[in-house]
Tab-separated table of C-alpha atoms in Angstrom:
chain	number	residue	atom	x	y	z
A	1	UNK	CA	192.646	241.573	183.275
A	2	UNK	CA	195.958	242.529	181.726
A	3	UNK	CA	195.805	239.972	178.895
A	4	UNK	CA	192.102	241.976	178.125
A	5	UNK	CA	193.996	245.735	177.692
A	6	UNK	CA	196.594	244.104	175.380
A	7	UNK	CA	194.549	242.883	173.124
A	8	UNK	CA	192.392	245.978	172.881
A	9	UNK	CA	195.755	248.458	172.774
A	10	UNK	CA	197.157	245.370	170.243
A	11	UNK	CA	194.314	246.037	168.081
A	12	UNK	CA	194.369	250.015	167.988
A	13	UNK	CA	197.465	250.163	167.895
A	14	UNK	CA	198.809	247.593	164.929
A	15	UNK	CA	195.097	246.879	163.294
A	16	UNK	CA	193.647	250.375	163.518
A	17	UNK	CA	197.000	252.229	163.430
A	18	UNK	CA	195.996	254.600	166.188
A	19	UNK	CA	199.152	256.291	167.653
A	20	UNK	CA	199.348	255.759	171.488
A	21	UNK	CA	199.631	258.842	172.501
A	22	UNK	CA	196.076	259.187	171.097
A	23	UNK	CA	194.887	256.174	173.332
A	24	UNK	CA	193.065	256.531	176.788
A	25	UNK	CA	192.316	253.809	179.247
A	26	UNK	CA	189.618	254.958	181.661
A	27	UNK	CA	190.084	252.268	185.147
A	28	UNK	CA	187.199	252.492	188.370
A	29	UNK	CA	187.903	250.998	191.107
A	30	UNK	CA	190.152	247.512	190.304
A	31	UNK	CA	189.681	248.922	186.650
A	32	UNK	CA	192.426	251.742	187.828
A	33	UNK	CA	194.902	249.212	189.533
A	34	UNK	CA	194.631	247.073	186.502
A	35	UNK	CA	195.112	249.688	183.862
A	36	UNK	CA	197.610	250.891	186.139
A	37	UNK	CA	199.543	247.909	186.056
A	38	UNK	CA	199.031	247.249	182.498
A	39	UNK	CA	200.941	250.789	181.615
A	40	UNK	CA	203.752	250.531	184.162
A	41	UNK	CA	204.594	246.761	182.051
A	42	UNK	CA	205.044	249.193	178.821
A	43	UNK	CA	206.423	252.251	179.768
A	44	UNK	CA	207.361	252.475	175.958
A	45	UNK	CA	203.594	253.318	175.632
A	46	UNK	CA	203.026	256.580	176.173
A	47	UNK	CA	198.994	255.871	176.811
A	48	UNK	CA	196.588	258.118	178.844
A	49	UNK	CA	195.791	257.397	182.158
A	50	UNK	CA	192.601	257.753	184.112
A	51	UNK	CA	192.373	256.198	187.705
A	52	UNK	CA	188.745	256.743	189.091
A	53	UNK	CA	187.844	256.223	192.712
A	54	UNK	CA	190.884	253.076	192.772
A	55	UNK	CA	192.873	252.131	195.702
A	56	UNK	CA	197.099	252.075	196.158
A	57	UNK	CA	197.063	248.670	197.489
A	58	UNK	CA	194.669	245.648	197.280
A	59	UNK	CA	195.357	244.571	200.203
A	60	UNK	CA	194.857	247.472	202.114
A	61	UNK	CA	191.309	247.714	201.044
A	62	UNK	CA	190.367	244.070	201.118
A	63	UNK	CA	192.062	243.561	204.923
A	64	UNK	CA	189.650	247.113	205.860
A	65	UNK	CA	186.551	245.938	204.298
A	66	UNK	CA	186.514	241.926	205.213
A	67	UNK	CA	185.365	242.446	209.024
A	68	UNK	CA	182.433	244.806	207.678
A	69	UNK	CA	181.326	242.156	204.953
A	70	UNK	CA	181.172	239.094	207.557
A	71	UNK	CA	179.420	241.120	209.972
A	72	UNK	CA	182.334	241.617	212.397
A	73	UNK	CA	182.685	244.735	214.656
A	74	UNK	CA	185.956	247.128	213.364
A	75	UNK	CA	187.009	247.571	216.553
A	76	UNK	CA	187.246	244.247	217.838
A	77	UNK	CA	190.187	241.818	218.488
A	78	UNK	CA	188.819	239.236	215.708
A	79	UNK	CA	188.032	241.949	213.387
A	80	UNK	CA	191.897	242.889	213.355
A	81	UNK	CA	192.496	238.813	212.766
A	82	UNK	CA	190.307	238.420	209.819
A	83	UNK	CA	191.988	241.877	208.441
A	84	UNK	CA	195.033	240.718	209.096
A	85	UNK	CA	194.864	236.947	207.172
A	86	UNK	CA	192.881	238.863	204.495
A	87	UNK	CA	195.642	241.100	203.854
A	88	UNK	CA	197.927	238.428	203.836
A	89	UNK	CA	195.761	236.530	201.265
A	90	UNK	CA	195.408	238.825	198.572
A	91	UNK	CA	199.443	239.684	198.983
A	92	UNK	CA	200.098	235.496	198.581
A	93	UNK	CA	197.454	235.395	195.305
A	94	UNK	CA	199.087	237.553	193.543
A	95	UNK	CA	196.115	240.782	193.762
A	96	UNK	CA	198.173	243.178	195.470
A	97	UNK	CA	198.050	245.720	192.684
A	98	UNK	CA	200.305	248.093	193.794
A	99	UNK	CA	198.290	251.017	191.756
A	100	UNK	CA	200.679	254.226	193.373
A	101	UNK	CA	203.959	252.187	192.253
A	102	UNK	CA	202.044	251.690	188.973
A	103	UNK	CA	200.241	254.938	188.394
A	104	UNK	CA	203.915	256.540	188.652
A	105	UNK	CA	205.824	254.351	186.557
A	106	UNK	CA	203.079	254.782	183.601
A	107	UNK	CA	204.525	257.487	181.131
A	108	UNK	CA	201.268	258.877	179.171
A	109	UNK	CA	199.251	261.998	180.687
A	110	UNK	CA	197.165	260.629	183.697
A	111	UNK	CA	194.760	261.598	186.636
A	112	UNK	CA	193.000	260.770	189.223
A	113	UNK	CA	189.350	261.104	190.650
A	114	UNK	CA	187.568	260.318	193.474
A	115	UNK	CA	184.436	260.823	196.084
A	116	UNK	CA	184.993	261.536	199.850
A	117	UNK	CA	181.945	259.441	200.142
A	118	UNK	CA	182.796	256.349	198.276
A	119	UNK	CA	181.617	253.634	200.803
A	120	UNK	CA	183.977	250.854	199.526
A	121	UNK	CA	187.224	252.977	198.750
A	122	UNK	CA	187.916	254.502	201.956
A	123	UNK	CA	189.658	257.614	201.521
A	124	UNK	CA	192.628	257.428	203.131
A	125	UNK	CA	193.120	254.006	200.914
A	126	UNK	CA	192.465	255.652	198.245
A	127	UNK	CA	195.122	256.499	195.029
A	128	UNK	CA	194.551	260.071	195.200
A	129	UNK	CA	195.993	259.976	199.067
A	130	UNK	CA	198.652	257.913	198.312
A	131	UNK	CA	200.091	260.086	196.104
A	132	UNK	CA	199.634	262.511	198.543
A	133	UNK	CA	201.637	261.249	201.247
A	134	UNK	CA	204.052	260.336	198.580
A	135	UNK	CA	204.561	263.937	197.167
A	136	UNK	CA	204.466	265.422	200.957
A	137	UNK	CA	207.275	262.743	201.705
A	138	UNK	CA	209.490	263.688	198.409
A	139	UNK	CA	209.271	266.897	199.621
A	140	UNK	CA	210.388	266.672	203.154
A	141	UNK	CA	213.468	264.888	201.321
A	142	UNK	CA	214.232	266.825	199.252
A	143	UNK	CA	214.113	269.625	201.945
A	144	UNK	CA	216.482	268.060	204.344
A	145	UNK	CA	218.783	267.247	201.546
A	146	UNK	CA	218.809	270.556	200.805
A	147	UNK	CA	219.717	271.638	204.753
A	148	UNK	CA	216.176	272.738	205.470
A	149	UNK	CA	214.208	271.734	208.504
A	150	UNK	CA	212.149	269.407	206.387
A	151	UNK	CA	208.738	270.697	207.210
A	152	UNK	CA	205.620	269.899	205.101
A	153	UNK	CA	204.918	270.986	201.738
A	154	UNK	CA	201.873	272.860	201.118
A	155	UNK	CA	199.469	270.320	200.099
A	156	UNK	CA	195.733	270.011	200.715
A	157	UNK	CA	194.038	267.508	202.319
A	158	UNK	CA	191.885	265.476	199.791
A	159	UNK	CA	188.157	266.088	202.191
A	160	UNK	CA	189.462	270.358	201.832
A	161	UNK	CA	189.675	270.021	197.964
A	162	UNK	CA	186.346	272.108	196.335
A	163	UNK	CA	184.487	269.596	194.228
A	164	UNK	CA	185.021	269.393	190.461
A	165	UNK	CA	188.439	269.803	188.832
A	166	UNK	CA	192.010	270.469	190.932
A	167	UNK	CA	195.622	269.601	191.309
A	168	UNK	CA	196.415	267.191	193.245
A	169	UNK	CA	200.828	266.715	194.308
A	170	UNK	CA	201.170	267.718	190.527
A	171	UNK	CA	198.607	266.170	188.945
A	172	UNK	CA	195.188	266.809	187.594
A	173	UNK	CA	192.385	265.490	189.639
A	174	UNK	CA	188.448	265.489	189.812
A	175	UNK	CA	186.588	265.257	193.190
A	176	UNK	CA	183.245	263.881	192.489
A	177	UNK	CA	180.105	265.028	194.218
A	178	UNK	CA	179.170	263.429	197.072
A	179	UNK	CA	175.732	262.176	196.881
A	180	UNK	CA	173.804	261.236	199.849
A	181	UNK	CA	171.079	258.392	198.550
A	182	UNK	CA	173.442	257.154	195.958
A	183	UNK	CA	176.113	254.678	195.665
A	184	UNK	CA	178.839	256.940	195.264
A	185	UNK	CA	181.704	254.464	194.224
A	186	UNK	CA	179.484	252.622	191.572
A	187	UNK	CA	177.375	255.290	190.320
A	188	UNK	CA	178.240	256.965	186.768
A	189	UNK	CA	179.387	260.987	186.569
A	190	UNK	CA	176.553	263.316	186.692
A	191	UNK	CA	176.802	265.350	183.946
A	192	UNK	CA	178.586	268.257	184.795
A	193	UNK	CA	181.613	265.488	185.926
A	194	UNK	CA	181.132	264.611	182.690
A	195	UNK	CA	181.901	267.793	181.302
A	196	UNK	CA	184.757	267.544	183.164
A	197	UNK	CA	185.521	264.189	182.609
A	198	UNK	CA	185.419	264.479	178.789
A	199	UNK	CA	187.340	267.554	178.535
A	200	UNK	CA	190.620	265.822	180.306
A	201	UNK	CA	190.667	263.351	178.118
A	202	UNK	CA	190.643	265.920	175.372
A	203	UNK	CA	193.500	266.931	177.066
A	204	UNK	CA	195.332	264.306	177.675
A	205	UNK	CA	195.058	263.522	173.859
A	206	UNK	CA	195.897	266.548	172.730
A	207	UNK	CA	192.864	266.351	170.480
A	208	UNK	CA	192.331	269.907	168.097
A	209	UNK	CA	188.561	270.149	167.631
A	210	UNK	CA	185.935	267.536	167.142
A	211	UNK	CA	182.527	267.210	168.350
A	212	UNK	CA	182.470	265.340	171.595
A	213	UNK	CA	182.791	268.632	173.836
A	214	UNK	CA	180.084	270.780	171.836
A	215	UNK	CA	177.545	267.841	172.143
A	216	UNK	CA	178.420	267.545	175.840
A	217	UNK	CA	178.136	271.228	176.291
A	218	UNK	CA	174.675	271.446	175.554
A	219	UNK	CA	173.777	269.390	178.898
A	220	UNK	CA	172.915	271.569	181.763
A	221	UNK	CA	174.443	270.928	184.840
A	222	UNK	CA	172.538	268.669	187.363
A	223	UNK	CA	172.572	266.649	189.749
A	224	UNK	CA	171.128	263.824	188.124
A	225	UNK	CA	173.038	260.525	187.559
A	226	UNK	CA	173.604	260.224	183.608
């Protein structure tokens, strides 16, 4: 919860004296929409950001996956009913997390990553294709308001992105690998994802040296879970 990333970044930043532009909070799956959340409530914090295979909205995801966890055909009329009360549900508790309001409105360095075949984040719930659709949309906008005939920005779709490291509508974004016997949304980065992985947050923290990355080096690539 929120409370929980306060009174780690509380601690850093007033115990340990760690500046916050030397922070990182690395969020999977609710993890992103609550880290998310946490940095769009202190924009004054200019933290790092990693979202990993996380959703835009809540209840998106929990409305798409309810028929499928009580056994209920997608297709069907009662399947759209149960969808449609679970959606409503999560938006009346509170749990909407509304991660692509929240990814945007956090100020530190941030990215995204995600799997094509991540079985409980579909993709086109995703966070990476919400910002997608929001940076194609910007675009049109700003195209007509500039007299043209609004047509879509170059942008990839997020299945056409090679695997590994890419830009994604401005940002920096990993596509996992998509394993086929493995639980691709729970699963930790193989280690050349971790390569990857690591060297972003480097990155983003504008670190000068250190160890971490000549350690990490050493692995070989595979396709091994780490």
């Amino acid at each position: 919860h929120t409370h929980t990333h306060r009174s780690a970044i509380d601690f850093l930043l007033h115990q340990q004296r760690v500046p916050p532009e030397k922070i990182c909070i690395v969020g999977h799956s609710i993890g992103g929409a609550i880290a998310a959340k946490f940095l769009a409530q202190h924009p004054h914090l200019p933290i790092a950001l990693c979202c990993s295979r996380s959703f835009a909205y809540m209840s998106c995801i929990a409305g798409e996956l309810a028929p499928l966890f009580l056994g209920i055909p997608p297709t069907s009329r009662k399947a759209a009913v149960v969808s449609s009360l679970t959606s409503g549900l999560v938006i009346l508790s509170g749990w909407q997390h509304k991660s692509l309001d929240n990814f945007h409105k956090a100020t530190g360095k941030k990215w995204l990553e995600y799997c094509t075949e991540d079985h409980i984040i579909p993709l086109h719930l995703s966070l990476p294709a919400a910002v997608r659709d929001r940076h194609l949309k910007a675009c049109r906008r700003k195209r007509h308001a500039a007299g043209g005939d609004g047509g879509v920005e170059e942008c990839a779709e997020l299945e056409d992105l090679p695997e590994g490291l890419v830009t994604l509508a401005g940002f920096k974004c990993m596509r996992l690998i998509g394993l086929q016997t493995i639980d691709n949304h729970n699963r930790l980065w193989l280690n050349e994802e971790i390569l990857i992985h690591v060297q972003l947050v480097k990155e983003a923290l504008a670190t000068a040296g250190g160890t971490t990355m000549p350690v990490l080096q050493q692995l070989q690539p595979s396709r091994y879970a780490v």
